[in-house]
Coordinates of C-alpha atoms in Angstrom, one line a residue:
X1 CA 127.0 -159.5 106.6
X2 CA 126.2 -156.2 104.7
X3 CA 128.8 -154.3 106.7
X4 CA 131.4 -157.1 106.0
X5 CA 130.6 -156.9 102.3
X6 CA 131.1 -153.1 102.1
X7 CA 134.2 -153.1 104.3
X8 CA 135.8 -155.8 102.1
X9 CA 135.0 -153.8 99.0
X10 CA 136.5 -150.7 100.6
X11 CA 139.7 -152.5 101.6
X12 CA 140.1 -153.9 98.0
X13 CA 139.4 -150.6 96.3
X14 CA 142.0 -148.1 95.0
X15 CA 143.3 -145.9 97.8
X16 CA 144.0 -143.0 95.4
X17 CA 140.5 -143.1 94.0
X18 CA 139.0 -143.2 97.5
X19 CA 141.1 -140.3 98.6
X20 CA 140.0 -138.3 95.6
X21 CA 136.4 -139.1 96.4
X22 CA 136.9 -137.9 100.0
X23 CA 138.5 -134.7 98.6
X24 CA 135.6 -133.9 96.3
X25 CA 132.9 -134.7 98.9
X26 CA 134.7 -132.7 101.6
X27 CA 135.1 -129.7 99.3
X28 CA 131.4 -129.8 98.4
X29 CA 130.2 -130.1 102.0
X30 CA 132.7 -127.4 103.2
X31 CA 131.5 -124.9 100.6
X32 CA 127.8 -125.7 100.7
X33 CA 127.3 -126.5 104.4
X34 CA 130.2 -124.8 106.4
X35 CA 128.7 -125.6 109.8
X36 CA 128.6 -129.3 109.0
X37 CA 132.1 -129.1 107.4
X38 CA 133.6 -127.8 110.6
X39 CA 132.2 -130.7 112.6
X40 CA 134.2 -133.1 110.4
X41 CA 137.5 -131.5 111.5
X42 CA 137.9 -134.3 114.1
X43 CA 138.3 -136.9 111.4
X44 CA 141.3 -135.1 109.9
X45 CA 142.8 -134.4 113.3
X46 CA 142.5 -138.1 114.2
X47 CA 144.1 -139.3 111.0
X48 CA 147.0 -136.9 111.0
X49 CA 147.5 -137.5 114.7
X50 CA 147.6 -141.3 114.1
X51 CA 150.2 -140.9 111.4
X52 CA 152.3 -138.6 113.5
X53 CA 152.1 -140.9 116.5
X54 CA 153.1 -144.1 114.7
X55 CA 155.8 -142.5 112.5
X56 CA 158.6 -142.0 115.1
X57 CA 158.4 -145.6 116.5
X58 CA 158.1 -146.9 112.9
X59 CA 161.2 -145.2 111.8
X60 CA 163.2 -146.3 114.9
X61 CA 162.1 -150.0 114.5
X62 CA 162.5 -150.3 110.7
X63 CA 165.9 -148.6 110.6
X64 CA 167.2 -150.7 113.5
X65 CA 165.8 -153.9 112.0
X66 CA 167.1 -153.2 108.5
X67 CA 170.6 -152.5 109.8
X68 CA 170.6 -155.5 112.2
X69 CA 170.0 -158.0 109.5
X70 CA 172.2 -156.2 106.9
X71 CA 175.5 -157.9 106.2
X72 CA 178.6 -155.8 107.3
X73 CA 179.9 -153.9 104.3
X74 CA 176.6 -154.0 102.3
X75 CA 175.9 -150.8 100.4
X76 CA 172.6 -149.2 101.3
X77 CA 172.8 -146.5 98.5
X78 CA 172.6 -143.6 100.9
X79 CA 175.3 -141.5 99.4
X80 CA 173.7 -141.1 95.9
X81 CA 170.3 -140.5 97.5
X82 CA 171.7 -137.7 99.7
X83 CA 173.4 -136.2 96.7
X84 CA 170.1 -136.1 94.9
X85 CA 168.4 -134.6 98.0
X86 CA 171.0 -131.7 98.1
X87 CA 171.0 -131.3 94.3
X88 CA 167.2 -131.2 94.1
X89 CA 166.9 -128.7 97.0
X90 CA 169.5 -126.4 95.5
X91 CA 167.8 -126.6 92.1
X92 CA 164.5 -125.7 93.7
X93 CA 166.0 -122.8 95.6
X94 CA 167.5 -121.4 92.3
X95 CA 164.1 -121.9 90.7
X96 CA 162.5 -119.8 93.4
X97 CA 165.0 -117.0 92.9
X98 CA 164.6 -117.0 89.1
X99 CA 160.8 -117.0 89.4
X100 CA 161.0 -114.0 91.7
X101 CA 163.2 -112.1 89.2
X102 CA 160.9 -113.0 86.4
X103 CA 157.7 -112.1 88.3
X104 CA 158.7 -109.6 91.0
X105 CA 156.1 -109.4 93.8
X106 CA 155.2 -106.4 96.0
X107 CA 153.6 -107.3 99.4
X108 CA 150.9 -105.3 101.2
X109 CA 152.5 -105.8 104.6
X110 CA 150.0 -106.2 107.5
X111 CA 150.5 -104.9 111.0
X112 CA 153.4 -106.7 112.8
X113 CA 152.4 -109.9 114.4
X114 CA 153.6 -111.4 117.7
X115 CA 157.2 -111.4 116.5
X116 CA 159.7 -114.1 115.6
X117 CA 161.1 -115.1 118.9
X118 CA 161.3 -118.7 118.0
X119 CA 162.9 -118.1 114.6
X120 CA 166.7 -118.9 114.2
X121 CA 168.8 -115.8 114.1
X122 CA 171.4 -117.2 111.6
X123 CA 172.6 -120.3 109.8
X124 CA 175.0 -121.0 112.7
X125 CA 172.0 -121.4 115.1
X126 CA 170.3 -123.7 112.6
X127 CA 173.4 -126.0 112.4
X128 CA 173.8 -125.8 116.2
X129 CA 170.2 -127.0 116.6
X130 CA 170.8 -129.9 114.2
X131 CA 173.9 -131.0 116.2
X132 CA 171.9 -130.9 119.4
X133 CA 169.2 -133.0 117.8
X134 CA 171.8 -135.7 116.9
X135 CA 172.8 -136.2 120.6
X136 CA 169.2 -136.0 122.0
X137 CA 168.1 -138.5 124.5
X138 CA 166.6 -141.4 122.6
X139 CA 163.4 -141.5 124.6
X140 CA 163.0 -137.7 124.2
X141 CA 163.7 -138.0 120.5
X142 CA 160.8 -140.5 120.1
X143 CA 158.5 -138.4 122.3
X144 CA 159.2 -135.2 120.4
X145 CA 159.5 -136.7 116.9
X146 CA 163.1 -135.6 116.5
X147 CA 163.9 -137.7 113.5
X148 CA 167.6 -136.7 113.4
X149 CA 167.9 -138.1 116.9
X150 CA 165.7 -141.1 116.1
X151 CA 167.9 -142.0 113.1
X152 CA 171.1 -141.6 115.0
X153 CA 170.0 -143.9 117.8
X154 CA 168.4 -146.4 115.4
X155 CA 171.6 -146.6 113.4
X156 CA 173.7 -147.1 116.5
X157 CA 171.4 -149.9 117.9
X158 CA 171.0 -151.5 114.4
X159 CA 174.8 -151.7 113.9
X160 CA 175.3 -153.1 117.4
X161 CA 172.5 -155.7 116.9
X162 CA 174.4 -157.1 113.8
X163 CA 176.3 -159.1 116.4
X164 CA 173.2 -160.4 118.1
X165 CA 171.9 -164.0 118.0
X166 CA 169.7 -165.1 115.0
X167 CA 166.7 -165.4 117.5
X168 CA 167.1 -161.8 118.5
X169 CA 167.3 -160.6 114.9
X170 CA 164.2 -162.6 114.1
X171 CA 162.3 -161.1 116.9
X172 CA 163.2 -157.6 115.8
X173 CA 162.2 -158.4 112.2
X174 CA 158.8 -159.7 113.5
X175 CA 158.3 -156.4 115.4
X176 CA 159.2 -154.4 112.3
X177 CA 156.7 -156.4 110.2
X178 CA 154.0 -155.8 112.9
X179 CA 154.7 -152.1 112.8
X180 CA 154.4 -152.1 109.0
X181 CA 151.1 -153.8 109.3
X182 CA 149.8 -151.2 111.8
X183 CA 150.9 -148.4 109.5
X184 CA 149.0 -150.0 106.6
X185 CA 145.9 -150.1 108.7
X186 CA 146.2 -146.4 109.5
X187 CA 146.9 -145.4 105.8
X188 CA 143.7 -147.2 104.8
X189 CA 141.8 -144.6 106.8
X190 CA 143.1 -141.8 104.6
X191 CA 139.9 -141.2 102.6
X192 CA 138.1 -140.4 105.8
X193 CA 141.0 -138.2 107.1
X194 CA 141.2 -136.3 103.8
X195 CA 137.5 -135.8 103.8
X196 CA 137.6 -134.3 107.3
X197 CA 140.6 -132.1 106.5
X198 CA 139.1 -130.7 103.3
X199 CA 135.6 -130.2 104.6
X200 CA 136.8 -128.3 107.7
X201 CA 139.5 -126.2 105.8
X202 CA 137.1 -125.1 103.1
X203 CA 134.4 -124.3 105.7
X204 CA 136.9 -122.3 107.8
X205 CA 138.9 -120.4 105.2
X206 CA 137.3 -120.5 101.8
X207 CA 139.4 -118.7 99.2
X208 CA 138.5 -115.0 99.9
X209 CA 141.6 -114.4 102.0
X210 CA 143.9 -115.6 99.3
X211 CA 142.7 -113.3 96.5
X212 CA 144.8 -110.3 97.7
X213 CA 147.9 -112.4 97.5
X214 CA 147.1 -114.0 94.2
X215 CA 150.4 -113.2 92.4
X216 CA 152.5 -114.4 95.3
X217 CA 150.6 -117.7 95.5
X218 CA 150.9 -118.1 91.7
X219 CA 154.7 -117.5 91.8
X220 CA 155.1 -120.0 94.7
X221 CA 152.9 -122.7 93.2
X222 CA 154.3 -122.2 89.7
X223 CA 157.9 -122.6 90.9
X224 CA 157.0 -125.7 92.9
X225 CA 155.1 -127.2 89.9
X226 CA 158.0 -126.5 87.7
X227 CA 160.3 -128.3 90.1
X228 CA 157.9 -131.3 90.4
X229 CA 157.2 -131.6 86.7
X230 CA 160.5 -130.5 85.0
X231 CA 163.5 -130.3 87.4
X232 CA 162.8 -133.5 89.3
X233 CA 162.1 -135.6 86.2
X234 CA 165.3 -134.3 84.6
X235 CA 167.3 -135.2 87.7
X236 CA 165.7 -138.7 87.8
X237 CA 166.3 -139.1 84.0
X238 CA 170.0 -138.4 84.6
X239 CA 170.0 -141.2 87.1
X240 CA 167.9 -143.9 85.4
X241 CA 168.3 -142.9 81.7
X242 CA 164.7 -143.8 80.9
X243 CA 161.3 -142.0 80.9
X244 CA 161.0 -140.6 84.4
X245 CA 157.3 -139.6 84.3
X246 CA 155.6 -142.9 85.2
X247 CA 157.6 -142.8 88.4
X248 CA 157.1 -139.1 88.9
X249 CA 153.3 -139.3 88.5
X250 CA 153.1 -142.4 90.8
X251 CA 155.0 -140.5 93.6
X252 CA 152.9 -137.4 93.2
X253 CA 149.6 -139.3 93.2
X254 CA 150.3 -141.7 96.1
X255 CA 152.7 -139.6 98.2
X256 CA 152.3 -136.0 97.1
X257 CA 148.5 -136.1 97.3
X258 CA 148.5 -137.4 100.9
X259 CA 151.1 -134.9 102.0
X260 CA 149.2 -132.1 100.4
X261 CA 146.4 -132.7 102.9
X262 CA 148.4 -133.7 106.0
X263 CA 150.8 -130.7 105.4
X264 CA 153.5 -132.6 107.3
X265 CA 156.5 -134.4 105.9
X266 CA 156.9 -136.2 109.2
X267 CA 153.3 -137.5 109.1
X268 CA 153.8 -138.7 105.6
X269 CA 156.7 -140.9 106.4
X270 CA 154.6 -144.1 106.8
X271 CA 152.9 -143.3 103.5
X272 CA 156.2 -143.0 101.7
X273 CA 157.6 -146.1 103.3
X274 CA 154.6 -148.1 102.2
X275 CA 155.0 -146.7 98.6
X276 CA 158.7 -147.4 98.5
X277 CA 158.0 -151.0 99.5
X278 CA 155.4 -151.3 96.7
X279 CA 157.9 -149.9 94.2
X280 CA 160.3 -152.7 95.2
X281 CA 162.9 -150.5 96.9
X282 CA 165.1 -152.4 99.4
X283 CA 164.0 -151.9 103.0
X284 CA 167.6 -151.2 104.2
X285 CA 167.5 -148.3 101.8
X286 CA 164.1 -146.7 102.2
X287 CA 163.9 -147.3 106.0
X288 CA 166.8 -144.8 106.3
X289 CA 166.4 -142.5 103.3
X290 CA 162.6 -141.8 103.7
X291 CA 162.8 -140.4 107.3
X292 CA 166.1 -138.7 106.4
X293 CA 164.4 -137.0 103.4
X294 CA 161.5 -135.9 105.6
X295 CA 164.2 -134.0 107.7
X296 CA 166.6 -132.6 105.1
X297 CA 165.0 -132.9 101.6
X298 CA 163.0 -129.7 101.5
X299 CA 162.7 -128.4 97.9
X300 CA 159.4 -126.7 98.6
X301 CA 160.7 -125.1 101.7
X302 CA 163.7 -123.7 99.8
X303 CA 161.3 -122.1 97.3
X304 CA 159.2 -120.6 100.0
X305 CA 162.2 -119.1 101.7
X306 CA 163.6 -117.7 98.5
X307 CA 160.4 -116.3 97.1
X308 CA 159.1 -114.6 100.3
X309 CA 162.5 -113.2 101.1
X310 CA 162.9 -111.6 97.7
X311 CA 159.2 -110.4 97.8
X312 CA 160.1 -108.6 101.1
X313 CA 163.2 -107.1 99.4
X314 CA 161.2 -105.9 96.4
X315 CA 158.6 -104.3 98.7
X316 CA 161.3 -102.4 100.5
X317 CA 163.0 -101.3 97.3
X318 CA 166.2 -103.3 98.0
X319 CA 168.1 -104.0 94.8
X320 CA 169.4 -107.6 94.8
X321 CA 172.3 -108.4 92.5
X322 CA 173.0 -111.8 91.0
X323 CA 175.8 -112.6 93.5
X324 CA 173.5 -111.9 96.4
X325 CA 170.7 -113.9 94.8
X326 CA 173.0 -116.9 94.4
X327 CA 174.1 -116.6 98.0
X328 CA 170.4 -116.5 99.0
X329 CA 170.0 -119.8 97.0
X330 CA 172.8 -121.4 99.0
X331 CA 171.5 -120.1 102.3
X332 CA 167.9 -121.2 101.5
X333 CA 169.2 -124.7 100.6
X334 CA 171.1 -125.1 103.9
X335 CA 168.3 -123.5 105.9
X336 CA 165.6 -125.7 104.3
X337 CA 167.5 -128.7 105.8
X338 CA 166.7 -127.3 109.2
X339 CA 163.0 -126.7 108.4
X340 CA 160.8 -128.9 110.7
X341 CA 158.6 -131.4 109.0
X342 CA 155.4 -129.8 110.4
X343 CA 152.9 -127.4 108.9
X344 CA 154.5 -124.0 108.4
X345 CA 158.0 -125.2 109.4
X346 CA 159.7 -123.2 106.6
X347 CA 158.1 -119.9 107.5
X348 CA 160.2 -119.5 110.7
X349 CA 163.3 -119.6 108.6
X350 CA 162.3 -116.5 106.6
X351 CA 163.8 -114.0 109.2
X352 CA 167.2 -115.6 108.8
X353 CA 167.1 -115.3 105.0
X354 CA 165.8 -111.7 105.3
X355 CA 168.8 -110.8 107.5
X356 CA 171.0 -111.4 104.5
X357 CA 169.6 -108.2 103.0
X358 CA 169.4 -106.3 106.3
X359 CA 165.7 -106.7 106.6
X360 CA 164.5 -106.3 110.2
X361 CA 162.8 -109.0 112.2
X362 CA 159.8 -106.7 112.5
X363 CA 159.3 -106.8 108.7
X364 CA 160.1 -110.5 108.6
X365 CA 157.4 -111.1 111.1
X366 CA 154.9 -109.4 108.8
X367 CA 156.1 -111.6 105.9
X368 CA 155.5 -114.6 108.1
X369 CA 152.0 -113.4 108.8
X370 CA 151.4 -113.3 105.0
X371 CA 152.8 -116.8 104.7
X372 CA 150.4 -118.0 107.3
X373 CA 147.5 -116.3 105.4
X374 CA 148.3 -118.2 102.2
X375 CA 149.5 -121.4 103.9
X376 CA 146.3 -123.3 103.1
X377 CA 147.7 -123.4 99.5
X378 CA 151.4 -122.7 99.9
X379 CA 152.2 -125.1 102.7
X380 CA 150.1 -127.8 101.2
X381 CA 151.8 -127.7 97.8
X382 CA 155.2 -127.3 99.5
X383 CA 154.7 -130.4 101.6
X384 CA 153.4 -132.4 98.6
X385 CA 156.6 -131.5 96.7
X386 CA 158.9 -132.2 99.7
X387 CA 157.4 -135.6 100.6
X388 CA 156.9 -137.0 97.1
X389 CA 160.5 -136.1 96.2
X390 CA 161.8 -138.2 99.1
X391 CA 160.3 -141.4 97.7
X392 CA 161.0 -140.3 94.1
X393 CA 164.8 -139.9 94.6
X394 CA 165.0 -143.1 96.7
X395 CA 163.2 -145.1 94.0
X396 CA 165.3 -143.6 91.3
X397 CA 168.6 -144.6 92.9
X398 CA 167.3 -148.1 93.6
X399 CA 166.1 -148.4 89.9
X400 CA 169.5 -147.2 88.7
X401 CA 171.3 -149.8 90.7
X402 CA 169.0 -152.6 89.4
X403 CA 169.5 -151.4 85.8
X404 CA 173.3 -151.5 86.3
X405 CA 173.0 -155.1 87.6
X406 CA 170.8 -156.2 84.8

């Protein structure tokens, strides 16, 4: 009876407040009692693993179900959402470049690490990889969480199932509803997952390793905060023509906060879909735009690529003119679309951007090593910006359409 009483109170409580409580408690335990904090790492691993496991099949089922019941010729608003994705990523990349010019950073390069054998050599290789992901085997796409391939096959099956019988469409809709319910159960475990992640992270890393790269961290986080609180609201205002900040803060609190701790845009897909549903976005829109955004909408990644590349150039004494800086912005925008939605995914794209200025892979490997050192902050903030922007732009386009119809 007592357990039932407390569990009911937990389920009715505010998820955001519970996550913040888990954050504070985890930070205290990790700082005061590191040995105990490390033991709670399993809670975070289980939570993030559960999100990553359910996300691929959730995307496949929801996209297929939404398209199957969508009337032929119905507009799902994908074009304006994609335009906002590209515009936001380009604006973020330019912000990163401008920040680097205003606050030039010199790096104390460590010894070369293991190299960058897995990093793409150029933009052609990135585009080549994206094309191969599109034609990936559907089973392998689900197993490897290849969201480009998952979206491709889900769209094909969904369009084909438009001609299925009503009974078949009803069955698919029921399966989609069941998957949504499972995801909601997983998300309710977020306070425990965040507690485990924070406790183990603070216990393992602390903040000492970040002090030597304080300026670099400040430039990165400052640029990302500027995009989240100034650039993105302005873009949303252009779309909805009303105060954007209530929507911006809602997305940052309920999506960005969760992504900050999971450090994975892919793992945050279920969270964003649940938030989009709460915001009243049409399922045929968010079921496609959210997983697509987790793959190609990478404002934070564009900032990371731009700032770290220019920091390497400054360290080596390379003079970067405005034309080259703008070219870097374009390259970082395109490259960010190829960044994987996993922790540290943007770092492997730095060698490609460095090659624009003739910086060797050996130096680029050292820059990646610095990126890994500061990733406990950089990658967390980057993912929070990336993921919250997915649902922000999706909701903005949906709100604009509803305002036009009113």
